[in-house]
Short mmCIF file of C-alpha atoms in Angstrom, two decimals:
data_model
loop_
_atom_site.label_atom_id
_atom_site.label_comp_id
_atom_site.label_asym_id
_atom_site.label_seq_id
_atom_site.Cartn_x
_atom_site.Cartn_y
_atom_site.Cartn_z
CA MET A 23 82.88 154.69 47.42
CA THR A 24 81.61 156.16 50.65
CA LEU A 25 81.37 154.69 53.89
CA ARG A 26 77.51 154.29 53.34
CA ASP A 27 77.97 152.85 49.87
CA LEU A 28 80.25 150.36 51.87
CA HIS A 29 78.07 149.44 54.88
CA GLY A 30 75.32 148.44 52.20
CA LEU A 31 77.42 145.60 50.45
CA PRO A 32 76.70 142.07 50.89
CA TYR A 33 78.85 140.28 53.76
CA GLU A 34 78.37 136.61 53.29
CA CYS A 35 80.15 133.95 55.98
CA LEU A 36 80.58 130.65 55.78
CA ARG A 37 77.76 128.57 58.46
CA LEU A 38 80.66 126.78 60.27
CA ALA A 39 79.37 124.94 63.29
CA GLU A 40 78.55 127.14 66.43
CA LYS A 41 81.27 126.15 68.18
CA TRP A 42 83.70 127.30 66.04
CA LYS A 43 82.00 130.62 64.94
CA ALA A 44 82.30 131.88 68.28
CA PHE A 45 86.16 130.80 68.02
CA LEU A 46 86.81 132.10 64.33
CA GLY A 47 83.94 134.35 64.24
CA SER A 48 82.28 135.26 61.01
CA VAL A 49 85.03 134.28 58.81
CA PRO A 50 84.28 135.52 55.02
CA ALA A 51 82.85 132.33 52.29
CA ASP A 52 83.76 134.39 49.15
CA GLU A 53 87.45 136.11 50.30
CA GLN A 54 90.67 134.56 51.79
CA PHE A 55 91.07 134.28 55.00
CA THR A 56 94.71 133.30 56.86
CA ILE A 57 95.20 131.46 60.42
CA LEU A 58 98.91 131.45 61.91
CA LEU A 59 98.95 128.57 64.59
CA SER A 60 102.02 128.33 67.28
CA GLY A 61 102.49 126.70 70.46
CA PRO A 62 104.75 124.52 72.09
CA SER A 63 106.08 120.93 71.33
CA GLY A 64 103.39 118.65 72.49
CA THR A 65 100.41 121.17 73.42
CA GLY A 66 98.20 119.72 70.62
CA LYS A 67 98.43 122.04 67.43
CA SER A 68 98.61 118.98 65.02
CA THR A 69 94.65 118.15 66.88
CA LEU A 70 93.00 121.85 66.55
CA CYS A 71 94.68 121.57 63.00
CA LEU A 72 92.58 118.09 62.37
CA GLU A 73 89.92 119.63 64.56
CA MET A 74 89.73 122.48 61.51
CA ALA A 75 90.73 120.69 58.76
CA ARG A 76 86.96 118.25 59.15
CA GLU A 77 85.21 121.55 60.09
CA LEU A 78 86.74 123.72 56.63
CA SER A 79 86.05 120.39 54.37
CA ARG A 80 82.50 120.97 54.57
CA PHE A 81 82.25 123.76 52.17
CA ARG A 82 85.72 123.28 50.96
CA GLU A 83 88.39 120.98 49.08
CA LEU A 84 91.51 120.38 52.11
CA LEU A 85 94.71 120.05 51.04
CA TYR A 86 96.74 119.14 54.29
CA VAL A 87 100.55 119.12 53.39
CA CYS A 88 102.51 117.16 56.27
CA ALA A 89 105.98 118.45 56.35
CA GLU A 90 106.38 118.29 59.61
CA GLU A 91 104.92 114.73 60.14
CA ARG A 92 105.33 112.38 58.10
CA ILE A 93 102.24 109.96 57.23
CA ALA A 94 104.73 106.62 57.86
CA SER A 95 105.77 107.46 61.11
CA GLY A 96 102.30 106.90 62.09
CA THR A 97 101.70 109.51 64.11
CA ILE A 98 98.71 111.71 62.23
CA ARG A 99 97.18 108.57 61.42
CA LEU A 100 97.06 107.69 65.22
CA ARG A 101 95.70 110.94 66.41
CA ALA A 102 93.75 110.82 63.67
CA ARG A 103 91.68 107.70 64.97
CA LEU A 104 91.09 108.75 68.14
CA LEU A 105 89.24 112.03 66.86
CA LYS A 106 87.75 110.24 64.73
CA ALA A 107 88.50 112.42 62.10
CA HIS A 108 87.91 109.77 58.66
CA ARG A 109 84.43 109.25 59.74
CA GLY A 110 81.96 111.38 58.16
CA ARG A 111 81.85 112.91 54.37
CA SER A 112 83.53 115.93 54.94
CA SER A 113 87.37 113.31 55.35
CA ARG A 114 86.40 112.36 51.62
CA HIS A 115 87.25 116.27 50.77
CA ILE A 116 90.56 116.25 53.19
CA TRP A 117 93.53 115.43 51.26
CA MET A 118 96.64 113.89 52.77
CA PHE A 119 100.11 115.62 51.05
CA ASP A 120 103.45 114.25 52.48
CA THR A 121 105.99 116.63 51.10
CA ASN A 122 107.77 119.65 52.14
CA SER A 123 108.63 121.01 48.37
CA ILE A 124 107.22 124.23 48.12
CA GLU A 125 107.07 123.17 44.34
CA ASP A 126 105.00 120.11 44.67
CA VAL A 127 102.48 122.42 47.08
CA ARG A 128 102.59 124.88 44.12
CA ARG A 129 102.06 122.45 41.65
CA GLU A 130 98.80 120.82 43.61
CA LEU A 131 97.41 124.15 44.36
CA SER A 132 97.82 125.27 40.68
CA LYS A 133 95.14 122.19 39.63
CA GLY A 134 92.42 124.82 40.99
CA ILE A 135 90.45 121.78 43.09
CA HIS A 136 91.53 122.82 46.73
CA GLY A 137 90.03 126.15 48.22
CA VAL A 138 91.65 125.27 51.84
CA ALA A 139 95.71 124.48 51.85
CA VAL A 140 97.11 123.38 55.48
CA ILE A 141 100.90 123.88 55.70
CA ASP A 142 102.43 122.04 59.19
CA SER A 143 104.39 123.11 59.05
CA VAL A 144 106.42 125.89 57.97
CA GLN A 145 110.00 125.51 59.23
CA GLU A 146 109.68 122.51 57.35
CA MET A 147 109.22 123.19 54.55
CA ASP A 148 112.74 124.13 51.82
CA VAL A 149 112.54 127.67 51.69
CA PRO A 150 112.27 130.67 53.70
CA ASP A 151 109.44 131.51 55.14
CA ALA A 152 109.01 134.42 53.24
CA GLU A 153 108.78 132.01 50.25
CA VAL A 154 106.17 129.85 51.90
CA TRP A 155 104.26 133.40 52.74
CA GLN A 156 103.80 134.17 48.65
CA LEU A 157 101.43 131.16 48.66
CA ARG A 158 98.75 133.39 49.66
CA GLY A 159 99.41 136.19 46.86
CA GLU A 160 99.84 133.34 44.13
CA PHE A 161 96.52 131.66 45.07
CA PRO A 162 94.35 134.63 46.02
CA ASN A 163 91.18 132.26 46.49
CA VAL A 164 92.73 129.96 48.90
CA ILE A 165 92.30 129.86 52.77
CA PHE A 166 95.79 129.21 54.65
CA ILE A 167 96.19 128.01 57.46
CA PHE A 168 100.43 128.62 58.60
CA VAL A 169 101.40 125.98 61.44
CA ALA A 170 104.33 127.47 63.09
CA GLN A 171 107.72 126.25 65.40
CA VAL A 172 108.12 128.17 68.29
CA ASP A 173 111.53 129.75 69.56
CA ALA A 174 113.53 128.57 72.24
CA THR A 175 112.08 130.71 74.81
CA GLU A 176 108.63 129.17 73.39
CA LYS A 177 106.54 132.35 73.77
CA ARG A 178 106.61 133.45 69.81
CA SER A 179 106.59 131.55 66.55
CA ARG A 180 109.78 131.32 64.41
CA GLY A 181 110.50 133.36 61.67
CA SER A 182 109.89 136.71 60.63
CA GLY A 183 108.65 138.89 62.86
CA MET A 184 105.52 140.18 60.00
CA TRP A 185 103.22 136.92 60.18
CA PRO A 186 101.90 137.69 63.34
CA HIS A 187 100.67 140.91 61.95
CA ARG A 188 99.79 139.82 58.52
CA VAL A 189 97.19 136.77 59.26
CA ASP A 190 93.78 137.56 60.08
CA ILE A 191 93.84 134.98 62.84
CA ARG A 192 96.39 134.07 65.28
CA LEU A 193 95.94 130.97 67.39
CA TRP A 194 98.68 129.77 70.44
CA THR A 195 97.68 126.77 72.11
CA GLU A 196 98.71 125.72 75.59
CA ARG A 197 98.74 123.18 78.43
CA ASP A 198 97.46 123.61 82.20
CA LYS A 199 98.98 122.27 85.40
CA ASP A 200 96.41 119.62 84.84
CA GLY A 201 97.32 118.51 81.84
CA SER A 202 94.75 119.73 79.40
CA ARG A 203 94.85 121.42 76.47
CA TRP A 204 93.55 124.81 75.20
CA ALA A 205 94.04 127.12 71.81
CA THR A 206 93.85 131.03 72.84
CA ASN A 207 92.64 133.72 70.15
CA VAL A 208 95.62 135.41 70.27
CA LYS A 209 94.46 138.41 66.77
CA ASN A 210 90.76 137.54 65.25
CA ARG A 211 89.60 140.27 62.59
CA TYR A 212 86.71 138.14 62.57
CA ALA A 213 85.68 138.13 66.54
CA PRO A 214 86.29 138.98 69.97
CA THR A 215 90.02 137.58 70.94
CA VAL A 216 91.38 136.32 74.05
CA GLN A 217 89.02 133.33 73.96
CA ARG A 218 90.00 129.94 75.39
CA MET A 219 88.49 126.19 73.12
CA PHE A 220 89.71 123.19 75.12
CA LEU A 221 91.30 120.26 73.25
CA PHE A 222 91.38 117.75 74.71
CA ARG A 223 92.62 116.30 78.13
CA PRO A 224 95.12 113.08 78.01
CA ALA A 225 93.86 109.95 79.72
CA ALA A 226 94.39 109.76 83.74
CA ALA A 227 97.38 106.34 84.23
CA THR A 228 96.58 103.63 83.98
CA PRO A 229 94.28 101.94 86.34
CA GLY A 230 94.14 98.35 88.50
CA VAL A 231 98.51 99.57 88.84
CA PRO A 232 99.43 100.55 92.73
CA LYS A 233 101.66 102.78 92.87
CA THR A 234 104.41 101.36 95.58
CA ARG A 235 106.81 103.55 98.01
CA PRO A 236 110.42 102.70 98.56
CA THR A 237 110.67 101.44 101.87
CA TYR A 238 113.08 102.69 105.15
CA ALA A 239 115.51 100.33 104.18
CA GLN A 240 115.93 101.06 100.89
CA ILE A 241 115.73 104.85 100.98
CA ILE A 242 118.90 104.66 103.43
CA ALA A 243 120.90 102.29 100.99
CA GLU A 244 120.24 104.84 98.29
CA ARG A 245 121.32 107.82 100.06
CA SER A 246 124.53 105.21 101.42
CA LYS A 247 125.26 104.79 97.85
CA ASN A 248 125.16 108.48 97.31
CA GLY A 249 127.43 110.02 99.62
CA GLY A 250 124.33 111.72 101.48
CA ARG A 251 123.43 112.47 104.85
CA ILE A 252 122.10 109.47 106.80
CA TRP A 253 119.36 110.00 109.62
CA SER A 254 117.94 107.06 112.25
CA LYS A 255 114.49 106.36 112.64
CA THR A 256 114.48 108.59 115.73
CA GLY A 257 115.64 111.25 113.70
CA GLU A 258 118.62 111.29 115.52
CA ARG A 259 121.78 111.62 112.55
CA LYS A 260 124.45 109.68 113.29
CA ALA A 261 128.28 109.89 113.58
CA LYS A 262 130.16 111.03 110.61
CA ARG A 263 132.99 108.91 109.53
CA ALA A 264 136.58 110.73 110.57
CA SER A 265 138.51 111.51 107.68
CA SER A 266 141.77 109.75 106.79
CA SER A 267 144.35 112.14 106.66
CA GLY A 268 142.98 113.30 110.77
CA THR A 269 142.06 117.00 110.19
CA SER A 270 139.17 118.33 108.87
CA LYS A 271 139.02 122.02 109.20
CA PRO A 272 135.01 123.43 110.07
CA ARG A 273 133.42 125.06 107.91
CA ARG A 274 132.76 128.93 108.24
CA LYS A 275 129.78 130.16 108.76
CA GLN A 276 128.25 131.51 105.71
CA GLN A 277 127.05 135.55 106.04
CA ALA A 278 123.40 136.61 104.94
CA ALA A 279 124.58 139.33 102.55
CA THR A 280 122.57 142.27 103.36
CA ALA A 281 120.71 144.57 100.49
CA ARG A 282 122.08 147.94 100.55
#
């Protein structure tokens, strides 16, 4: 096949919504693609998964494997209600599967019903990461979304270092100083990278509850209890109590270290 023949081949894409088409790109409709989603805890990974599941379920049956947050815990139900993910026809095509067994996932995908599978998360499965990746080769017609935890530095995903290179799309969730959650398009074979998509911003503090500050007397009492320095209202420091031994050595002035 020449390059001119390759250029003339038809390429059908999923007709995603404008929001997702701009973020994920022109993902193929008849070919498999994989997504790796990672980020620190509490940055909106599960929220982004539910949003993507609702969008992709418009085209195929979707299997959501709850390996980390079990259905009985209620966290996924609460998040789905806040996102209103249960509304619409597409929610009927999202199947929540409460398991961390790789054999259960194989058995369910082998039925040929589901075209999209979300593994949340890879580290909570009962097998090593390499065996979870084998699902991609066993089911070439299934779109996989792998959710990975991060290491202690919270700068890279846990597991094999080959994962970021093998997937087609790599997403990273993060939190800004104002508390808003964002998803960054770190790697994408179907769209320009380094794009950010807003996820949500937590609600402000409960209105109507006044914020009270401690009085001067309370501050003095707390500092006296903890052995801290006590200052008078005029800004002068009170005399320090004499030590029981009667001898007190003067503190040596710390000499600043000079860089040579």
